[in-house]
Amino acid sequence: MAGPKYVLEVENVHRIYESAAGYTHAIRGVTLRVPRGEFLCIMGPSGSGKSTLMNILGGLDRPTAGVYKLEGVSTSELDDDELAELRARRLGFVFQRYNLLPRATVLRNVMMPLIYTNVPVAERELRAYKALRVVGLPEEYYDHRSNELSGGQMQRVAIARALVNDPALILADEPTGALDSATSELVMELFAKLSEQGKTIVVITHDPDTSSWGDRTVHIRDGRLFTEEEERALIEAAMRSGADINARRGHT
Amino acid sequence: MRPGDLAQETWSALSANKGRSALTILGIVIGIGAVITMTSIIGGISNSMAGMFGANAARVLTINLHGISNFTLDDVAELAKNIPDVEYTMPKAQIQHEATYEKTKVQATIHGEVNKVFEAHGYKLLQGSGFTEEDEKRGSREIILDQYSVRNLFGNTDAAVVGKSLKIGNDEYMIIGVADKVNTFSMTQYDSQSIEGIVPITTAITRLTGNPNITSIEAMTSATSDADAVAAQTKEYLSRRYKLQDSKEEGATRTVSVESNKQLMQQVTSMTSSFQAIMVTVSGISLLVGGIGIMNMMLTNVTERIREIGLRKALGAKRFDITSQFILESICLCLTGGFIGVVLGLLGSFALCGIVGAGLAAAVTGSADPVLPVIDPGAILNAVLTCVITGLIFGWYPARRAAKLDPVESLNHQ
């Protein structure tokens, strides 16, 4: 497969928000590399900085300090329109709340990223059909409006939309957060299948069941990343001493 | 983003809110409708006024001599020969006389004219015929009445009157024709006790006034000449030939005035243009209010669709894509409003002219022909352009606001 070894390279990235109340250090020196074809889960509790990291990885936000490269391209050096172009061509997003256009049909929702890259209409339809077949949505639903579908079907459409531009990276933010456990499992099975087909996938979640589907899981707490082993060691040490895990983390 | 996609996205967004879109364009519909109605009616009034003076009105000079007692028909003929750009002259005389038909007596205004006056002023013969050159030469006792005089004497305008005789003074005059009008401003339509008619100029000066002196003449200038220049030339010729004084001189008694109808026509045009400007300004205010309505709706639209904007940005929409989508929505709203406004405006102008056209014509031009609206393609094109510009101006701010939204904040918007 052509291109750099790592689809995603994050080097000592910080994200600091400035507001009237002061500064919020949401991401504190995160370093992360994701090789092509990996299925990575980033797990963390609410407020840990995982959405902020997701926004940076998705090119929706820029780091305050540090370097983030997607397929070797540093996002800090791109202007807004170049970032939009990068998102249109190299990224696929799956959101917790699906974010489909309710008034548009399934097919039009899936084709939407392609209208911003000027893909010819006939090719768009072919690619949308292909993506919808990959996610296993029956053809009878293609002309339905998206708000006529169930939650699981909507998430399948959202995944098809993320696949349609053949992205280098699929980013999913709590993709099972709005689904029941049976449907969640079906959706995660789909991600696993895509991963087997060579897609690079990063799923952000707070749910251990969801993260168990990944090839690798990293943990995020207070804007810092920990490996599975570091996280386990932290928890065990905290349990032994009865101390707060967040207080221990400062000494690692 | 391809234009076809832009159009599809715009249609999809607007059709999702049909009711609101319809209410939003109401201001534009009223504004454009008012402009088109007013422009069509004013165009109709303008045409009626031009029709009142005749198609060749701008080419006619009016010559009035003051303090001259021996200006005869021969002098009038000589004038035509000496001014090359004068095609023909029309000496005039006017007499008030009592006229009698059987036992009916009315006050008659008799105009001594040459037959060319019909061509010059566009008077149309409704019955009978005009004078021949022979009639003019021999001073025949023949008269052409206007249609209202026929009504006043014979009961209705369509009465067959050719060949009947009318007594004016001591002479019997045969009615040889009926015209739609015999004078630019006539009162016979409103005053049933009066009539107006035309007799040959020779008849007027030999039989009715008994005075061969001509003090009022009209001259038809050639189509290629400048009527104002010919007027100046005519004045200069008459002043030199008859040793007339400048009317501005103190104590001047022998003077001449030569006026071109071009100036009169320009005054008419200027008057209708001013009226039109006032109407367009009033309608423009309505358009401004409509435009603000559009902007208001577009701002509401942006607020309601923040998550959609965030999603589009996440999927790769650039600022230009978002800006152009919202601006196109605004332009489409304005154009739809404009189209409906043009149709309603035209229907309105026909309806209004149908209801008050006759009264309007009578009040403004004194004509019996109702004012008919004029469909001006220029006004329609202007209306369309105005809609596009209104859409651009009032859609710009909401569109830029949408384009500047932060994608992360937009996606998280509740």
XYZ file of C-alpha atoms in Angstrom:
666
model
C 0.000 0.000 0.000
C 1.424 3.404 -0.992
C 2.017 6.363 1.370
C 3.666 6.767 4.746
C 3.678 3.882 7.229
C 1.581 5.781 9.728
C -1.753 7.153 8.616
C -1.864 9.312 11.681
C 1.049 10.810 13.632
C 0.477 12.980 16.689
C 3.596 14.451 18.300
C 3.397 16.170 21.685
C 0.090 17.872 20.876
C -1.471 20.373 23.260
C -4.830 22.078 23.009
C -5.501 25.019 25.260
C -8.822 26.885 25.166
C -8.932 30.504 26.178
C -12.144 31.934 27.592
C -13.272 34.721 29.894
C -13.003 32.238 32.777
C -9.331 31.569 31.992
C -7.383 28.824 30.220
C -8.447 25.192 29.858
C -5.678 22.755 29.029
C -7.765 20.075 27.306
C -4.967 18.038 25.654
C -1.595 17.817 27.384
C 1.274 16.572 25.275
C -0.403 13.688 23.453
C 1.800 11.527 21.240
C 0.197 8.802 19.121
C 0.943 6.873 15.936
C -1.585 4.770 14.049
C -0.233 2.488 11.337
C -2.213 1.819 8.187
C -4.971 -0.768 8.716
C -5.063 -0.524 12.525
C -8.352 -0.465 14.438
C -7.625 1.789 17.401
C -9.969 2.599 20.253
C -9.424 5.693 22.380
C -11.245 5.239 25.648
C -11.851 7.730 28.379
C -14.494 9.083 30.702
C -16.525 12.208 30.088
C -14.379 15.363 30.230
C -11.136 13.473 29.619
C -10.437 15.348 26.369
C -11.413 12.598 23.940
C -13.759 14.786 21.892
C -11.094 17.488 21.684
C -8.621 14.874 20.450
C -11.207 13.595 17.965
C -11.710 17.149 16.607
C -7.958 17.539 16.120
C -7.617 14.109 14.488
C -10.575 14.957 12.231
C -9.029 18.242 11.092
C -11.939 20.162 12.582
C -9.647 21.879 15.074
C -5.930 22.670 15.158
C -3.518 21.903 18.037
C -2.268 24.861 20.080
C 1.191 23.240 20.110
C 2.718 20.087 18.668
C 2.372 18.423 15.289
C -0.462 16.382 13.838
C 0.155 14.722 10.485
C -2.461 12.880 8.463
C -0.759 10.767 5.813
C 2.374 12.853 6.288
C 0.584 16.226 5.884
C 0.823 18.558 8.865
C -2.616 20.072 9.509
C -1.093 23.105 11.247
C 0.229 24.288 7.893
C -3.142 24.152 6.146
C -5.648 26.995 5.909
C -9.398 26.464 6.449
C -10.164 25.569 2.839
C -7.190 23.186 2.591
C -8.337 21.497 5.794
C -11.845 21.201 4.308
C -10.338 19.618 1.194
C -8.375 17.174 3.394
C -11.557 16.227 5.278
C -13.457 15.761 2.039
C -10.845 13.487 0.475
C -9.030 11.676 3.289
C -11.387 11.443 6.267
C -14.629 9.704 7.041
C -16.676 10.727 10.081
C -19.178 8.691 12.083
C -20.987 10.615 14.807
C -22.861 9.453 17.883
C -26.091 11.133 16.695
C -25.585 10.022 13.036
C -25.863 13.605 11.728
C -27.831 12.738 8.611
C -29.866 15.312 6.703
C -33.454 14.359 7.594
C -35.013 15.803 4.439
C -32.591 13.971 2.109
C -32.830 10.366 0.941
C -30.401 7.699 2.137
C -28.627 7.778 -1.219
C -28.215 11.561 -1.175
C -26.913 11.493 2.381
C -24.276 8.952 1.419
C -23.267 10.905 -1.679
C -22.907 14.182 0.220
C -19.096 14.152 0.766
C -18.641 13.572 -2.972
C -20.413 16.804 -3.985
C -17.612 18.763 -2.322
C -14.942 16.969 -4.364
C -16.765 17.382 -7.687
C -17.083 13.652 -8.348
C -19.292 13.164 -11.453
C -22.920 12.314 -10.647
C -22.879 8.845 -12.222
C -19.731 7.873 -10.311
C -21.198 9.233 -7.090
C -24.180 6.928 -7.355
C -21.997 3.918 -8.087
C -19.806 4.665 -5.087
C -22.803 5.295 -2.815
C -24.422 2.007 -3.859
C -21.138 0.207 -3.214
C -20.732 1.778 0.242
C -24.343 0.970 1.176
C -23.839 -2.649 0.131
C -20.701 -2.826 2.288
C -22.673 -1.732 5.368
C -25.432 -4.174 4.503
C -28.378 -1.800 4.213
C -31.074 -3.375 1.995
C -31.583 -1.586 -1.328
C -35.275 -0.929 -0.617
C -34.204 1.746 1.878
C -32.007 3.749 -0.513
C -34.824 6.076 -1.540
C -36.184 6.483 1.972
C -35.664 9.713 3.826
C -33.114 9.200 6.549
C -35.593 10.112 9.302
C -37.697 7.103 8.297
C -34.963 4.671 9.429
C -34.199 3.023 12.783
C -31.151 4.095 14.842
C -29.094 1.113 13.676
C -30.015 1.740 10.035
C -29.150 5.426 10.376
C -25.739 4.545 11.797
C -25.161 2.163 8.881
C -25.979 5.016 6.489
C -23.553 7.247 8.410
C -20.836 4.588 8.111
C -21.560 4.251 4.371
C -21.191 8.027 4.098
C -17.825 7.779 5.905
C -16.707 5.086 3.444
C -17.897 6.643 0.213
C -14.829 8.822 -0.410
C -12.472 5.889 0.283
C -10.806 7.753 3.173
C -7.388 7.110 4.686
C -8.954 7.206 8.138
C -12.434 6.589 9.523
C -13.052 8.481 12.739
C -15.973 7.407 14.861
C -17.054 9.420 17.899
C -19.102 7.216 20.286
C -20.661 5.355 17.330
C -22.720 3.115 19.651
C -23.632 5.811 22.149
C -27.221 6.120 20.911
C -27.822 2.434 20.165
C -29.050 -0.535 22.168
C -26.533 -3.274 22.939
C -27.631 -5.648 20.137
C -27.446 -2.924 17.503
C -24.159 -1.682 19.009
C -22.695 -5.101 18.478
C -23.827 -5.151 14.841
C -22.253 -1.735 14.246
C -18.961 -2.756 15.905
C -18.955 -5.967 13.872
C -19.189 -3.801 10.800
C -16.165 -1.725 11.914
C -14.236 -4.967 12.565
C -15.138 -6.186 9.084
C -13.953 -2.913 7.544
C -10.742 -3.188 9.542
C -10.200 -6.687 8.172
C -10.582 -5.189 4.699
C -7.638 -2.861 5.513
C -9.400 0.301 6.629
C -7.704 2.402 9.310
C -10.258 3.128 12.015
C -10.128 5.214 15.183
C -13.116 4.834 17.516
C -13.525 7.128 20.482
C -15.646 5.691 23.271
C -16.236 5.570 26.994
C -17.603 2.020 26.777
C -15.192 -0.917 27.537
C -17.376 -3.293 25.464
C -17.010 -1.078 22.430
C -13.270 -0.643 22.931
C -12.823 -4.417 23.140
C -13.437 -4.627 19.368
C -10.238 -2.706 18.559
C -6.771 -4.052 17.728
C -5.429 -1.702 20.378
C -6.909 0.580 23.014
C -5.345 3.702 24.470
C -6.806 5.521 27.456
C -7.234 9.229 27.862
C -7.512 10.938 31.214
C -7.237 14.666 31.861
C -5.891 15.214 28.374
C -3.101 12.630 28.621
C -2.850 9.288 26.813
C -1.965 5.991 28.519
C -1.370 2.565 27.134
C -3.457 -0.361 28.307
C -0.589 -1.494 30.618
C -0.030 1.988 32.065
C -3.721 2.378 32.729
C -3.895 -1.038 34.427
C -0.835 -0.279 36.577
C -2.338 3.052 37.568
C -5.619 1.485 38.609
C -3.907 -1.297 40.590
C -1.630 1.152 42.392
C -4.566 3.397 43.207
C -6.547 0.468 44.556
C -3.606 -0.655 46.723
C -3.083 2.737 48.291
C -6.706 3.809 48.236
C -5.561 7.011 46.627
C -7.301 8.801 43.863
C -6.189 7.574 40.461
C -5.930 11.121 39.198
C -3.521 12.023 42.027
C -1.344 8.959 41.216
C -1.290 9.783 37.554
C 0.719 12.951 38.282
C 3.689 10.760 39.411
C 3.861 8.503 36.399
C -19.317 22.183 -5.660
C -20.934 21.908 -9.079
C -23.707 24.387 -10.087
C -26.149 21.493 -10.476
C -25.452 20.322 -6.916
C -25.787 23.874 -5.651
C -29.185 24.188 -7.359
C -30.330 20.837 -5.949
C -29.236 21.711 -2.407
C -30.967 25.093 -2.699
C -34.219 23.576 -3.959
C -34.110 20.970 -1.220
C -33.602 23.593 1.491
C -36.306 25.946 0.203
C -38.883 23.255 -0.446
C -38.420 21.973 3.096
C -39.936 25.242 4.361
C -42.526 26.118 1.720
C -44.917 27.962 4.002
C -42.252 30.124 5.561
C -40.623 30.800 2.182
C -43.991 31.916 0.788
C -44.562 34.333 3.656
C -41.016 35.661 3.387
C -41.331 36.623 -0.259
C -44.571 38.520 0.299
C -42.697 41.831 0.641
C -40.875 41.239 -2.622
C -44.133 40.219 -4.353
C -45.808 43.448 -3.226
C -42.785 45.609 -4.078
C -42.251 44.205 -7.582
C -46.000 43.984 -8.203
C -46.392 47.658 -7.322
C -43.477 48.680 -9.562
C -44.836 46.729 -12.543
C -48.422 47.965 -12.033
C -47.320 51.582 -11.745
C -44.872 51.392 -14.652
C -47.505 49.801 -16.902
C -50.190 52.335 -15.984
C -47.877 55.331 -16.246
C -46.669 53.994 -19.607
C -50.331 53.827 -20.646
C -50.988 57.403 -19.480
C -47.873 58.543 -21.320
C -49.087 56.845 -24.500
C -52.521 58.423 -24.096
C -50.948 61.854 -23.748
C -48.775 61.286 -26.791
C -51.898 60.100 -28.638
C -53.752 63.241 -27.576
C -51.228 65.409 -29.401
C -50.979 63.029 -32.370
C -48.206 60.815 -33.612
C -46.438 63.725 -35.293
C -46.959 66.098 -32.367
C -43.270 66.633 -31.715
C -42.810 67.909 -35.268
C -45.471 70.629 -35.085
C -44.567 74.324 -34.554
C -47.116 76.769 -33.154
C -46.753 80.305 -34.502
C -48.637 83.207 -32.939
C -48.476 86.710 -34.379
C -49.299 89.735 -32.241
C -50.062 93.264 -33.422
C -50.092 92.377 -37.142
C -53.178 93.207 -39.146
C -52.331 92.161 -42.679
C -50.963 88.606 -42.515
C -52.966 86.684 -45.103
C -53.105 83.175 -46.522
C -50.591 84.295 -49.194
C -48.109 85.190 -46.462
C -48.659 81.768 -44.912
C -47.911 80.106 -48.259
C -44.786 82.222 -48.650
C -43.603 81.179 -45.195
C -43.722 77.503 -46.230
C -41.703 78.266 -49.341
C -39.004 80.145 -47.470
C -38.317 77.611 -44.714
C -37.104 74.422 -46.427
C -37.625 72.266 -43.347
C -41.315 73.194 -43.128
C -43.273 70.562 -45.050
C -46.582 72.369 -44.871
C -48.342 75.112 -42.944
C -51.746 75.103 -41.275
C -53.309 78.544 -40.896
C -55.965 78.640 -38.215
C -58.974 80.690 -37.239
C -61.422 80.154 -34.390
C -64.914 81.569 -34.105
C -67.616 81.239 -31.449
C -71.039 81.240 -32.999
C -74.560 80.085 -32.317
C -75.539 77.011 -34.313
C -79.012 75.633 -34.937
C -80.222 72.210 -36.007
C -83.954 72.185 -36.505
C -85.119 73.735 -33.215
C -82.006 72.933 -31.189
C -79.682 75.826 -30.552
C -76.185 75.317 -29.225
C -73.009 77.313 -28.802
C -70.561 76.313 -31.540
C -66.797 76.613 -31.593
C -65.815 76.631 -35.245
C -62.232 76.010 -36.285
C -61.017 77.186 -39.648
C -58.464 74.599 -40.741
C -56.788 73.045 -43.733
C -57.364 69.348 -44.376
C -53.775 68.531 -43.363
C -54.743 69.103 -39.723
C -56.169 65.559 -39.620
C -52.792 64.096 -40.541
C -50.843 66.440 -38.277
C -52.933 65.832 -35.147
C -54.063 62.291 -35.840
C -57.800 63.122 -35.858
C -59.693 60.106 -37.141
C -62.722 60.370 -39.370
C -65.526 58.150 -38.094
C -68.064 59.045 -40.776
C -67.954 60.796 -44.126
C -64.856 62.461 -45.535
C -62.551 65.424 -45.114
C -62.273 68.533 -47.300
C -60.825 68.445 -50.769
C -58.383 71.090 -52.033
C -61.258 72.374 -54.155
C -63.426 72.828 -51.021
C -60.607 74.803 -49.431
C -60.111 76.998 -52.480
C -63.756 77.887 -52.984
C -64.608 78.241 -49.294
C -67.363 75.635 -49.317
C -70.027 75.629 -46.633
C -69.138 72.257 -45.238
C -68.413 71.230 -41.682
C -66.886 68.237 -39.892
C -68.146 67.737 -36.338
C -66.582 65.780 -33.507
C -68.397 62.712 -32.168
C -69.629 64.417 -28.991
C -71.072 67.306 -30.945
C -73.061 64.716 -32.891
C -74.258 63.297 -29.578
C -75.154 66.758 -28.280
C -77.158 67.585 -31.394
C -78.504 64.233 -32.541
C -78.728 62.149 -29.386
C -75.870 59.707 -29.835
C -72.351 59.662 -31.206
C -73.166 57.067 -33.864
C -76.080 58.916 -35.414
C -75.836 59.048 -39.231
C -75.436 62.778 -39.813
C -73.477 63.077 -43.053
C -75.494 65.165 -45.503
C -77.540 66.917 -42.824
C -77.448 70.670 -42.576
C -76.623 72.919 -39.707
C -77.327 76.620 -39.566
C -74.424 78.749 -38.411
C -75.174 82.451 -38.493
C -77.256 82.968 -41.624
C -75.707 80.163 -43.678
C -76.524 76.488 -43.917
C -73.481 74.201 -43.564
C -73.573 70.636 -44.711
C -72.087 68.045 -42.374
C -69.645 66.076 -44.550
C -67.895 64.077 -41.820
C -67.602 63.142 -38.154
C -64.188 62.855 -36.468
C -63.199 61.412 -33.087
C -62.066 64.903 -32.179
C -61.465 68.215 -33.917
C -59.389 69.910 -31.258
C -56.700 68.765 -28.803
C -58.657 69.991 -25.793
C -62.399 69.815 -26.297
C -65.259 70.352 -23.879
C -68.050 68.874 -25.997
C -67.736 65.587 -24.146
C -68.737 67.284 -20.896
C -70.883 70.193 -22.083
C -73.988 68.952 -23.873
C -74.937 72.539 -24.842
C -71.899 73.002 -27.072
C -70.554 71.653 -30.329
C -67.241 71.911 -32.142
C -66.488 71.572 -35.804
C -63.988 72.245 -38.534
C -64.672 74.263 -41.659
C -62.146 75.071 -44.418
C -59.926 77.999 -43.401
C -61.071 79.990 -46.447
C -64.706 79.504 -45.388
C -63.867 80.678 -41.875
C -62.197 83.919 -42.934
C -64.509 84.788 -45.774
C -67.888 83.761 -44.391
C -67.588 83.663 -40.617
C -64.991 86.209 -39.464
C -64.962 88.435 -42.472
C -61.365 89.173 -41.631
C -58.571 87.792 -43.857
C -55.943 88.356 -41.157
C -54.302 85.144 -39.879
C -52.736 85.308 -36.426
C -52.301 81.651 -35.594
C -50.488 79.100 -37.732
C -49.140 75.640 -37.228
C -46.235 74.319 -39.275
C -45.243 70.712 -39.815
C -41.482 70.320 -39.871
C -39.762 67.577 -41.848
C -39.180 64.287 -40.064
C -35.396 64.591 -40.280
C -35.129 68.153 -38.983
C -34.731 69.428 -35.444
C -38.044 71.113 -34.599
C -36.373 73.563 -32.207
C -33.896 74.671 -34.863
C -36.696 75.117 -37.425
C -38.655 77.114 -34.827
C -35.702 79.488 -34.385
C -35.268 79.743 -38.161
C -38.977 80.505 -38.614
C -38.947 83.183 -35.933
C -35.879 84.774 -37.452
C -37.478 84.746 -40.944
C -40.780 86.248 -39.772
C -39.075 88.904 -37.646
C -36.880 89.949 -40.548
C -39.561 89.706 -43.254
C -42.245 91.651 -41.340
C -39.956 93.838 -39.217
C -41.254 92.438 -35.955
C -39.920 93.359 -32.543
C -38.404 91.130 -29.932
C -41.133 90.286 -27.395
C -38.643 91.042 -24.614
C -38.289 94.635 -25.760
C -40.144 97.129 -23.598
C -43.324 98.354 -25.277
C -43.045 95.853 -28.136
C -46.367 95.662 -30.019
C -45.529 93.702 -33.182
C -44.146 90.377 -32.052
C -44.156 86.704 -32.963
C -43.800 83.585 -30.865
C -42.775 80.275 -32.405
C -42.922 77.269 -30.146
C -42.031 73.727 -30.876
C -44.284 70.973 -29.564
C -41.071 69.068 -28.921
C -40.708 71.145 -25.778
C -44.299 70.357 -24.827
C -43.723 66.664 -25.420
C -40.559 66.844 -23.344
C -42.559 68.448 -20.555
C -45.090 65.624 -20.766
C -42.287 63.050 -20.691
C -40.613 64.853 -17.824
C -43.895 64.956 -15.893
C -44.594 61.238 -16.366
C -40.961 60.432 -15.547
C -41.193 62.388 -12.295
C -44.436 60.624 -11.435
C -42.786 57.311 -12.254
C -39.749 58.170 -10.117
C -42.006 58.868 -7.126
C -43.845 55.584 -7.643
C -40.621 53.639 -8.058
C -39.262 55.206 -4.850
C -42.371 54.214 -2.920
C -42.174 50.715 -4.380
C -38.438 50.644 -3.637
C -39.206 51.174 0.048
C -41.524 48.174 -0.135
C -38.689 46.174 -1.738
C -36.330 47.273 1.025
C -38.788 46.023 3.628
C -39.111 42.792 1.632
C -35.340 42.450 1.493
C -35.071 42.876 5.241
C -37.716 40.139 5.582
C -35.571 37.861 3.427
C -32.481 38.624 5.527
C -34.415 37.936 8.698
C -35.569 34.570 7.377
C -32.091 33.684 6.160
C -30.647 34.498 9.604
C -33.293 32.284 11.205
C -32.418 29.638 8.659
C -28.737 29.805 9.547
C -29.532 29.477 13.254
C -31.856 26.530 12.646
C -29.363 24.797 10.390
C -26.192 25.272 12.459
C -25.718 21.506 12.890
C -26.241 20.957 9.173
C -23.653 23.638 8.413
C -21.237 21.958 10.851
C -21.872 18.597 9.196
C -21.312 20.003 5.711
C -18.059 21.555 6.883
C -16.968 18.262 8.481
C -17.692 16.515 5.201
C -15.528 18.956 3.273
C -17.622 22.026 2.412
C -15.461 25.126 2.013
C -16.512 28.616 3.041
C -17.359 29.416 -0.564
C -19.655 26.377 -0.781
C -21.619 27.438 2.296
C -21.714 31.117 1.247
C -22.895 30.323 -2.265
C -25.579 27.930 -1.028
C -27.152 30.501 1.302
C -26.819 33.354 -1.203
C -28.441 31.236 -3.900
C -31.286 30.430 -1.523
C -31.771 34.145 -0.925
C -31.624 34.984 -4.661
C -34.067 32.180 -5.477
C -36.502 33.476 -2.860
C -36.257 37.001 -4.293
C -36.577 35.793 -7.888
C -39.618 33.681 -7.061
C -41.144 36.694 -5.311
C -40.198 38.843 -8.297
C -41.750 36.452 -10.811
C -45.003 36.310 -8.868
C -44.817 40.110 -8.463
C -44.393 40.632 -12.223
C -47.375 38.385 -13.030
C -49.576 39.986 -10.351
C -48.353 43.465 -11.354
C -49.334 42.915 -14.985
C -52.688 41.425 -14.008
C -53.165 44.308 -11.566
C -52.398 46.934 -14.196
C -54.915 45.401 -16.633
C -57.502 45.093 -13.865
C -56.955 48.677 -12.686
C -57.064 50.070 -16.205
C -60.222 48.064 -16.813
C -61.856 49.631 -13.771
C -60.567 53.196 -13.857
C -58.906 53.437 -17.314
C -61.735 55.439 -18.876
C -61.931 57.847 -15.949
C -58.153 58.202 -15.895
C -58.073 58.999 -19.610
C -60.827 61.570 -19.217
C -59.112 63.188 -16.238
C -55.584 63.250 -17.642
C -56.014 63.653 -21.396
C -59.703 64.399 -21.865
C -59.843 61.469 -24.272
C -62.665 58.977 -24.475
C -60.252 56.115 -25.195
C -59.426 54.360 -21.901
C -55.826 54.240 -20.740
C -54.349 50.862 -21.662
C -51.407 49.485 -19.645
C -48.084 49.194 -21.438
C -46.029 46.031 -20.910
C -42.493 47.313 -20.754
C -39.887 44.524 -21.165
C -37.291 46.934 -19.748
C -39.289 47.295 -16.521
C -39.630 43.508 -16.245
C -35.895 43.040 -16.823
C -35.214 45.729 -14.209
C -37.511 43.922 -11.774
C -35.608 40.657 -12.319
C -32.254 42.383 -11.870
C -33.550 44.145 -8.756
C -34.547 40.765 -7.317
C -31.112 39.295 -7.968
C -29.419 42.319 -6.401
C -31.829 42.305 -3.423
C -31.114 38.596 -2.915
C -27.379 39.203 -3.105
C -27.375 42.150 -0.730
C -29.724 40.720 1.867
C -28.421 37.173 1.550
C -24.777 38.139 1.870
C -24.651 38.776 5.608
C -26.489 35.587 6.688
C -24.433 33.559 4.192
C -21.129 34.909 5.489
C -22.289 34.300 9.027
C -23.014 30.687 8.132
C -19.684 30.276 6.341
C -17.736 31.621 9.322
C -19.295 29.199 11.816
C -16.824 26.986 13.622
C -17.421 23.351 12.569
C -16.842 21.937 16.078
C -19.207 24.398 17.758
C -21.757 23.901 14.987
C -21.708 20.107 15.303
C -22.191 20.401 19.075
C -25.013 22.960 18.722
C -28.217 21.822 20.441
